[in-house]
PDB file of C-alpha atoms in Angstrom:
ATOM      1  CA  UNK A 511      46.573 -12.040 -61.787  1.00 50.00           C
ATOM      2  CA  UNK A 512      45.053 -15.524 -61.326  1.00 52.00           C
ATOM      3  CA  UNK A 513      46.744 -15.954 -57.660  1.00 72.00           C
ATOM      4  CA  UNK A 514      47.474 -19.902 -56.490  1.00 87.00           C
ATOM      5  CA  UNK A 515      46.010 -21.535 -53.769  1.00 92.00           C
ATOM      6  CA  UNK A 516      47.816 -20.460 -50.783  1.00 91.00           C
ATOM      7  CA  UNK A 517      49.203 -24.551 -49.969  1.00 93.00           C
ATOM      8  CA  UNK A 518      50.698 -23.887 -53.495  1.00 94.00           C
ATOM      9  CA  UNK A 519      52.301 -20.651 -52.394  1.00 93.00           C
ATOM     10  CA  UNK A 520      54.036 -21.964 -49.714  1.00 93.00           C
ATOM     11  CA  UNK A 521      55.010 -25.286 -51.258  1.00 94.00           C
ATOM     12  CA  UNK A 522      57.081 -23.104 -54.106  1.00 93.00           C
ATOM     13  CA  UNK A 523      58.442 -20.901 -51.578  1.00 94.00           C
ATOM     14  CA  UNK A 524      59.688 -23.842 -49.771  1.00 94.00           C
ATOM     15  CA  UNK A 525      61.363 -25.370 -52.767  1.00 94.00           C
ATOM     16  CA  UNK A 526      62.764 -22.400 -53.819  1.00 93.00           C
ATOM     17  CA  UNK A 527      64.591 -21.865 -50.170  1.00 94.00           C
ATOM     18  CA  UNK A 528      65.408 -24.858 -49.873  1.00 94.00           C
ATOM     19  CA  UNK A 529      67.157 -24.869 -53.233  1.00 92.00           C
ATOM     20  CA  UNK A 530      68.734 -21.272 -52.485  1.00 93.00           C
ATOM     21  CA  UNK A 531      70.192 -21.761 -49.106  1.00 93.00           C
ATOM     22  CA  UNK A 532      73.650 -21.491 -49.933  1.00 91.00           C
ATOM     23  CA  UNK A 533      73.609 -18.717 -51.582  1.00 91.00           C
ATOM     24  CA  UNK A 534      71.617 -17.032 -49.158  1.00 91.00           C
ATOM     25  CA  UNK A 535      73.654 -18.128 -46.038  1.00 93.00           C
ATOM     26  CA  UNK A 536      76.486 -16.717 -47.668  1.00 93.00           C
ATOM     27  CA  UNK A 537      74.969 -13.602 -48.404  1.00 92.00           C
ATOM     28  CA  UNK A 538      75.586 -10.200 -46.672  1.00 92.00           C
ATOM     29  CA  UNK A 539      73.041  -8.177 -45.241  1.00 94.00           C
ATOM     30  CA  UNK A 540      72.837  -4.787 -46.814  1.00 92.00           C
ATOM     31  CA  UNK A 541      73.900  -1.707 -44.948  1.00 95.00           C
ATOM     32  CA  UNK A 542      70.966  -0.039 -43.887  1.00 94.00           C
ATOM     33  CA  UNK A 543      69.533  -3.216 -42.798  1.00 94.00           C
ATOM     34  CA  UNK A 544      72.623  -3.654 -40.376  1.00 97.00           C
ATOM     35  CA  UNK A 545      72.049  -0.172 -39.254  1.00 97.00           C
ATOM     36  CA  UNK A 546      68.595  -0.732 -38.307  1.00 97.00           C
ATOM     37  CA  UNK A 547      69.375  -4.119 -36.556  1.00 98.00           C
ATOM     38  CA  UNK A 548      71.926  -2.255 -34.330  1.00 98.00           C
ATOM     39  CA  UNK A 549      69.294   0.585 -33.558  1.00 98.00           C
ATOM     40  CA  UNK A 550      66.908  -2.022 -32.628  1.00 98.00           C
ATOM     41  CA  UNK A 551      68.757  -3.903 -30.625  1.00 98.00           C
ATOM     42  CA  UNK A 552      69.153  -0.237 -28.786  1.00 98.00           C
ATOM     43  CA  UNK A 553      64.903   0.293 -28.145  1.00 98.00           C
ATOM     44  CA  UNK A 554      65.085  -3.588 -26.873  1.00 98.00           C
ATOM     45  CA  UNK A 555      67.718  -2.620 -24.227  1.00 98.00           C
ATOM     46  CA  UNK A 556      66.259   0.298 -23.438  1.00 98.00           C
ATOM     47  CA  UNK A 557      62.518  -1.457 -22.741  1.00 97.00           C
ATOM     48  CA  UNK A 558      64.701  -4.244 -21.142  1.00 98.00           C
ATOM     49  CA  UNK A 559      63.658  -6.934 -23.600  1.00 98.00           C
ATOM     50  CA  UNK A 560      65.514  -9.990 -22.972  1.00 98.00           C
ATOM     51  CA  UNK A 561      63.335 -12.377 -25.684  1.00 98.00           C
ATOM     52  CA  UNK A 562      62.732 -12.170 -29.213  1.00 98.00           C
ATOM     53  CA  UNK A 563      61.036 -14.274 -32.097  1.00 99.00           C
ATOM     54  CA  UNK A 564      61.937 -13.737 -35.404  1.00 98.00           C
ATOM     55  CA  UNK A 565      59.265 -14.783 -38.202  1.00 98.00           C
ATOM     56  CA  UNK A 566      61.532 -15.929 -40.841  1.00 98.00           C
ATOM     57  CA  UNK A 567      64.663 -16.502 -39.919  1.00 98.00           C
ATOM     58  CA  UNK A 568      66.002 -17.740 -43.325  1.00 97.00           C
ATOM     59  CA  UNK A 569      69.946 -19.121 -42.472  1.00 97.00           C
ATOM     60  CA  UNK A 570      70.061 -17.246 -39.004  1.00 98.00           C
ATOM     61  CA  UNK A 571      71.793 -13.967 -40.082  1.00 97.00           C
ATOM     62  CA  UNK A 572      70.310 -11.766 -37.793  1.00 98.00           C
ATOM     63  CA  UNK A 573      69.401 -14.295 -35.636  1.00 98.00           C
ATOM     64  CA  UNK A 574      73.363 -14.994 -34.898  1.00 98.00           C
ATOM     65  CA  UNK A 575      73.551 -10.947 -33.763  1.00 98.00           C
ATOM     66  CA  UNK A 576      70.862 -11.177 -31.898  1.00 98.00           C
ATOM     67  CA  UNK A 577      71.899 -14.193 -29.710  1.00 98.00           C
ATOM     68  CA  UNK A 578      75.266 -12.209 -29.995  1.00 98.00           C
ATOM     69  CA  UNK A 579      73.825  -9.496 -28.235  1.00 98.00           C
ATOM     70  CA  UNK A 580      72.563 -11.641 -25.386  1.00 98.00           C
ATOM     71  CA  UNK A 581      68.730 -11.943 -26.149  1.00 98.00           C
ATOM     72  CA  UNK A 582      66.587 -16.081 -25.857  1.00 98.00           C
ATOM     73  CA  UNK A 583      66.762 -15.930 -29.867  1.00 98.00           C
ATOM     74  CA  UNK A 584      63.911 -18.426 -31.236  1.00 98.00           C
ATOM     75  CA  UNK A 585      63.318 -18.545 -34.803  1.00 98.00           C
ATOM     76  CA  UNK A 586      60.779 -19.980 -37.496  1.00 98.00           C
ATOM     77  CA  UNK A 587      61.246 -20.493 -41.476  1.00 98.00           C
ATOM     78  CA  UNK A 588      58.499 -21.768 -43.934  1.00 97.00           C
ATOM     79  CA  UNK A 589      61.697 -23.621 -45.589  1.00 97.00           C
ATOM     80  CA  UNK A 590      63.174 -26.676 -43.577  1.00 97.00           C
ATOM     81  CA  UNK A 591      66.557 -26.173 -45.021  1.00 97.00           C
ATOM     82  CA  UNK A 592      66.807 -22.884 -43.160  1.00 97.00           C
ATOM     83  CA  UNK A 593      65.750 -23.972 -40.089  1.00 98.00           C
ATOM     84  CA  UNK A 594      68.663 -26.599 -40.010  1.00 98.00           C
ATOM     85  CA  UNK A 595      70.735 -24.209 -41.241  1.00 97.00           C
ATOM     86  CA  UNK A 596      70.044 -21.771 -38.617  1.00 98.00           C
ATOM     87  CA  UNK A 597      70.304 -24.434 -36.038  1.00 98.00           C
ATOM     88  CA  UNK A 598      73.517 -25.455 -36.964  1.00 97.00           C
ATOM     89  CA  UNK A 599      74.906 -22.303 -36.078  1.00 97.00           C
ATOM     90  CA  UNK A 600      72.843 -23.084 -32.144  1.00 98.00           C
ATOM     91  CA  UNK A 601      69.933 -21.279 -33.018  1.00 98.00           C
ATOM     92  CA  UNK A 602      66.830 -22.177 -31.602  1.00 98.00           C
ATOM     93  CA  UNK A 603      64.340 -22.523 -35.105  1.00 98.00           C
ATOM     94  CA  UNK A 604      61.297 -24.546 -36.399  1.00 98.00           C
ATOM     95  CA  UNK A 605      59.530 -24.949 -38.958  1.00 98.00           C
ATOM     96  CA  UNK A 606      55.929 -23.106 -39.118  1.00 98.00           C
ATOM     97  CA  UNK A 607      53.908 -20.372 -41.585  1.00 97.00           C
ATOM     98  CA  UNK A 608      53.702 -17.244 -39.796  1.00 98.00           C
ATOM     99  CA  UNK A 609      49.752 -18.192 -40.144  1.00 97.00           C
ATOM    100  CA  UNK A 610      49.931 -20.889 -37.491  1.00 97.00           C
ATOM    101  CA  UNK A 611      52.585 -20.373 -34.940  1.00 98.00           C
ATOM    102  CA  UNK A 612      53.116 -22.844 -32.294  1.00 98.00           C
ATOM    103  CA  UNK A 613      53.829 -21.035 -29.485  1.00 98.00           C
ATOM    104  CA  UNK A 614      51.200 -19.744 -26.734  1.00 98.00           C
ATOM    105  CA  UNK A 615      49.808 -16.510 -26.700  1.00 98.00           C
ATOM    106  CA  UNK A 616      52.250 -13.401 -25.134  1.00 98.00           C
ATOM    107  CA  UNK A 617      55.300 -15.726 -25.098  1.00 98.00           C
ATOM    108  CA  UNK A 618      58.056 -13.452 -26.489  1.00 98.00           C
ATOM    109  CA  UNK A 619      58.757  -9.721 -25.607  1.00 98.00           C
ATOM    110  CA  UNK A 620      59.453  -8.318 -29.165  1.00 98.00           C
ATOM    111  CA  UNK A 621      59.522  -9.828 -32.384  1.00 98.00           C
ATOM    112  CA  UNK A 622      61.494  -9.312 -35.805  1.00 98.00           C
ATOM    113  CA  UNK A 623      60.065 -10.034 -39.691  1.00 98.00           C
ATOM    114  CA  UNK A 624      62.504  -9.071 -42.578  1.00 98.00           C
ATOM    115  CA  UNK A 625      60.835  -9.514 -45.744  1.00 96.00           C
ATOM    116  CA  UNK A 626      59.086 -12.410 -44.963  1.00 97.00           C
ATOM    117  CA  UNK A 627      55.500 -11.022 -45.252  1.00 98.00           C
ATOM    118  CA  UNK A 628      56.489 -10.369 -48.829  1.00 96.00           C
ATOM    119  CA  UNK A 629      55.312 -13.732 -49.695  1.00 96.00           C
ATOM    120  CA  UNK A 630      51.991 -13.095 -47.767  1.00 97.00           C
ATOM    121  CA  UNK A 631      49.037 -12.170 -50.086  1.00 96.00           C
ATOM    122  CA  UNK A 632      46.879  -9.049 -49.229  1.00 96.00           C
ATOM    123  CA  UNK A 633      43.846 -10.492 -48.468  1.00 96.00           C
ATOM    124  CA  UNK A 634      46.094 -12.668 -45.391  1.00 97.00           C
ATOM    125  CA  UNK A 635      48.403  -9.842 -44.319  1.00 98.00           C
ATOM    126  CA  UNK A 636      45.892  -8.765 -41.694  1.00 98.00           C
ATOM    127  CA  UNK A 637      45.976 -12.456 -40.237  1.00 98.00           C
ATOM    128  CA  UNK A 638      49.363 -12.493 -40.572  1.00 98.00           C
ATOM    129  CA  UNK A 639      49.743  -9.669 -38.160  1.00 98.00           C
ATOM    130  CA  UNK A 640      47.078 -11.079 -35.947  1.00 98.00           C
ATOM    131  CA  UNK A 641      48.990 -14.199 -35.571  1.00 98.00           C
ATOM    132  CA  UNK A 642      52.616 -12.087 -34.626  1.00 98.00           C
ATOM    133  CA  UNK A 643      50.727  -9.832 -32.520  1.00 98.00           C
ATOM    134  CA  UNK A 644      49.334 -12.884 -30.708  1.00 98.00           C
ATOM    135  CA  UNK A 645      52.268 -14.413 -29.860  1.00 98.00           C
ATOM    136  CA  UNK A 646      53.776 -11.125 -28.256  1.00 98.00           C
ATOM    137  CA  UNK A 647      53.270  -9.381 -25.105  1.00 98.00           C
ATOM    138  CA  UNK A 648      51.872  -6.450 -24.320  1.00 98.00           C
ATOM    139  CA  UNK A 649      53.702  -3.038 -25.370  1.00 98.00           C
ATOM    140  CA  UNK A 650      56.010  -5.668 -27.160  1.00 98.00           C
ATOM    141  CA  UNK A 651      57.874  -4.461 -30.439  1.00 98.00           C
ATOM    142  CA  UNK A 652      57.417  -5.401 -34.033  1.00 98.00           C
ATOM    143  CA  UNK A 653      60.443  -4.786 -36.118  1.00 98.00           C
ATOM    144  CA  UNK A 654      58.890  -5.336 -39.635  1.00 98.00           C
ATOM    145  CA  UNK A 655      60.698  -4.918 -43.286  1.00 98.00           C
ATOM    146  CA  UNK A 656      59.703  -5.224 -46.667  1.00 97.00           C
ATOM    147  CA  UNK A 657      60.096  -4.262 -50.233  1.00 96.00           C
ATOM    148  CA  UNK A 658      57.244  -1.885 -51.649  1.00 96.00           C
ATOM    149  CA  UNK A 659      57.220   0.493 -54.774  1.00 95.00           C
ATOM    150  CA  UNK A 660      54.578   3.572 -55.657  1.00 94.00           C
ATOM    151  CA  UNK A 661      51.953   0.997 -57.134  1.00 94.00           C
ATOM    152  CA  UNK A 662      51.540  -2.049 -55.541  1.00 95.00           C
ATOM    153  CA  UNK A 663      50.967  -5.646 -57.531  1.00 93.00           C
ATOM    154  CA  UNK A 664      50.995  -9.271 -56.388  1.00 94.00           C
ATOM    155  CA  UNK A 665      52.569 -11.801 -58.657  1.00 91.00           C
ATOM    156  CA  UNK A 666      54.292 -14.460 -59.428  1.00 90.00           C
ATOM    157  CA  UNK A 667      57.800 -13.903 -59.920  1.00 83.00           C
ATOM    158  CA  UNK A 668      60.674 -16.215 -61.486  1.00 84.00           C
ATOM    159  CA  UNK A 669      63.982 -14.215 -60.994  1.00 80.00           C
ATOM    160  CA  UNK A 670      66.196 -17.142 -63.369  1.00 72.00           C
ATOM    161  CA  UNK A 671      68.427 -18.215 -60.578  1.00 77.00           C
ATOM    162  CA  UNK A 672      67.067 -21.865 -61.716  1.00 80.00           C
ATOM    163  CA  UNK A 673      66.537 -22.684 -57.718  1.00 86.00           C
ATOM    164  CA  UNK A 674      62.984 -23.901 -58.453  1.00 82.00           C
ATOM    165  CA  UNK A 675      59.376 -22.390 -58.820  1.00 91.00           C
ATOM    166  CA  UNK A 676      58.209 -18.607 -59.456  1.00 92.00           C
ATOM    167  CA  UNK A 677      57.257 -16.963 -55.766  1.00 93.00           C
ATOM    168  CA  UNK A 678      54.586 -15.356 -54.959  1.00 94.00           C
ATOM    169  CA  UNK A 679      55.187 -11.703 -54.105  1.00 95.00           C
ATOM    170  CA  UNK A 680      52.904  -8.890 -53.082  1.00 96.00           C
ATOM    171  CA  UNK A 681      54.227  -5.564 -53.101  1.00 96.00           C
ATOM    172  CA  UNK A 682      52.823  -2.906 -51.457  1.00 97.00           C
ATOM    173  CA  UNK A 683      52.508   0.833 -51.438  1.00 97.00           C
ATOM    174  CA  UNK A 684      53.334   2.791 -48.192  1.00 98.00           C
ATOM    175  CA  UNK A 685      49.968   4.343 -47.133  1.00 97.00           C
ATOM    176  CA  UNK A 686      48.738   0.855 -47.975  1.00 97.00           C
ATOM    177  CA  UNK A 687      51.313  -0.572 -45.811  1.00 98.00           C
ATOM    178  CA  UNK A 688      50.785   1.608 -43.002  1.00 98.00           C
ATOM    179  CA  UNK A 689      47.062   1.661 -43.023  1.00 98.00           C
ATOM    180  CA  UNK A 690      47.152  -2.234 -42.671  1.00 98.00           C
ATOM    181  CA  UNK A 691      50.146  -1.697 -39.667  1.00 98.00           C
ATOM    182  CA  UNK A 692      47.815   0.843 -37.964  1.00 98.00           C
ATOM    183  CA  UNK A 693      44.919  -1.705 -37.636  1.00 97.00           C
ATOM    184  CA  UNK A 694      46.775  -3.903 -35.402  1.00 98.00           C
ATOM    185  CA  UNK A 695      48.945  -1.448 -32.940  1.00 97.00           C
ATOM    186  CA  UNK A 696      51.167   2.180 -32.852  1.00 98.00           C
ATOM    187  CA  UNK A 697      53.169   2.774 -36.143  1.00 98.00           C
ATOM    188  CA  UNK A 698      56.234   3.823 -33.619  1.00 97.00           C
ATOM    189  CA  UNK A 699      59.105   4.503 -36.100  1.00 97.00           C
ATOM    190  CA  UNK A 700      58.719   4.665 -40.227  1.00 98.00           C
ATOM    191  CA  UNK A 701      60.776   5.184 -43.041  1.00 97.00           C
ATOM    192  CA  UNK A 702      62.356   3.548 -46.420  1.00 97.00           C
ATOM    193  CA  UNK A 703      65.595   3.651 -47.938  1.00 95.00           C
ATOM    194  CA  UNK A 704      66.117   3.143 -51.987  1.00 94.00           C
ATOM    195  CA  UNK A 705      66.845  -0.716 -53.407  1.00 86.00           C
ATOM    196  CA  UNK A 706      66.793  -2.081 -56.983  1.00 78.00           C
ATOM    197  CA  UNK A 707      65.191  -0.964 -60.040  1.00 80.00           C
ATOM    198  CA  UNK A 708      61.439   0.882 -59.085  1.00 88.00           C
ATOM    199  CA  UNK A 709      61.407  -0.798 -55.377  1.00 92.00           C
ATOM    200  CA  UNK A 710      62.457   1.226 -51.721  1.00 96.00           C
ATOM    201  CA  UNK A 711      62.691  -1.211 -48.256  1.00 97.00           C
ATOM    202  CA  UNK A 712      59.705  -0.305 -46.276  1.00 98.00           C
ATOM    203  CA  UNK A 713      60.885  -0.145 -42.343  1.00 98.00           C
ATOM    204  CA  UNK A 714      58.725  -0.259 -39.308  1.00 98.00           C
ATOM    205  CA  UNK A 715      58.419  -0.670 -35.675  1.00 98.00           C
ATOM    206  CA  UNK A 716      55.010  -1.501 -34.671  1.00 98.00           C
ATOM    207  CA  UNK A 717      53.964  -1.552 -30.775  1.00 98.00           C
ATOM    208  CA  UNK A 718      51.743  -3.990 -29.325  1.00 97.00           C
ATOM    209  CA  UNK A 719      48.788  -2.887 -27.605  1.00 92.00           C
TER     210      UNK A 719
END
């Protein structure tokens, strides 16, 4: 596919959340998701992890739990709309591309991505982790999600909904997946669960070196 320039990328994906918010906010999270929140929240009491940052937050679903649970929640969307959304419910959020995040090096002691890195292309993902890994500590964990299928493809896609431009996706394999994970710390947990049409939810816990 002839892929966009990445400021193009990002600009749709903003319009598009920013259009869908709503919608979203009002969305539940699907079971298994929940699940894996829960046992998460588990390791980070265990490891006595009292921080996390979660690399888009969207309208602050999880990020409502995890201040719930008692954790110094911060939070940061692509989309300005969910940013004020999640800080209307007292989330702490800004606004910043998981490329360039404005916080100093080992400043949180876990982190949390839930399809978010969808929207990264291939050739960035390996930045993309840089720049999360960067901004943990040490031994810190990464909670990441996404939505793969047995063949892999980036594209543009335009689901109808009418909330604005096509977004970018790029869907990934899972020894593709991993092998990129595995560059940049320990693959600690792994597995997938079934979704929609020809595409599983890809789960992982990567530890920081």
């Amino acid at each position: 596919m002839h892929r966009l320039p990445r400021e193009q990328r990002e600009a749709d994906l903003i319009a598009y959340y920013d259009n869908e918010i709503r919608q979203r906010a009002a969305r539940e999270l699907s079971p298994p998701r929940v699940l894996r929140r829960a046992e998460y929240l588990d390791l980070l009491r265990r490891d006595s992890i009292a921080d996390l940052l979660e690399i888009g937050c969207g309208p602050g679903r999880d990020g409502i739990a995890f201040a719930d649970a008692g954790l110094v929640y911060t939070g940061v969307d692509l989309a300005p709309q969910s940013v004020a959304t999640a800080r209307s419910l007292g989330l702490e959020a800004c606004q910043a591309s998981v490329l360039q995040l404005p916080f100093e090096d080992a400043s949180f002691g876990a982190g949390w991505t839930m399809s978010t890195l969808l929207h990264i292309a291939d050739t960035d993902l390996d930045a993309a982790l840089a720049e999360i890994l960067r901004v943990l500590r040490p031994g810190a964990p990464l909670a990441i999600g996404l939505w793969g299928d047995q063949h892999g493809s980036e594209q543009q896609w335009d689901n109808g909904s009418g909330h604005g431009p096509a977004r970018f996706f790029s869907i990934r394999t899972d020894d593709t997946l991993k092998a990129v994970l595995e560059r940049h710390g320990t693959l600690e947990q792994w597995l997938t669960w079934p979704g929609a049409d020809s595409w599983h939810y890809q789960w992982a816990v990567l530890r920081r070196g």
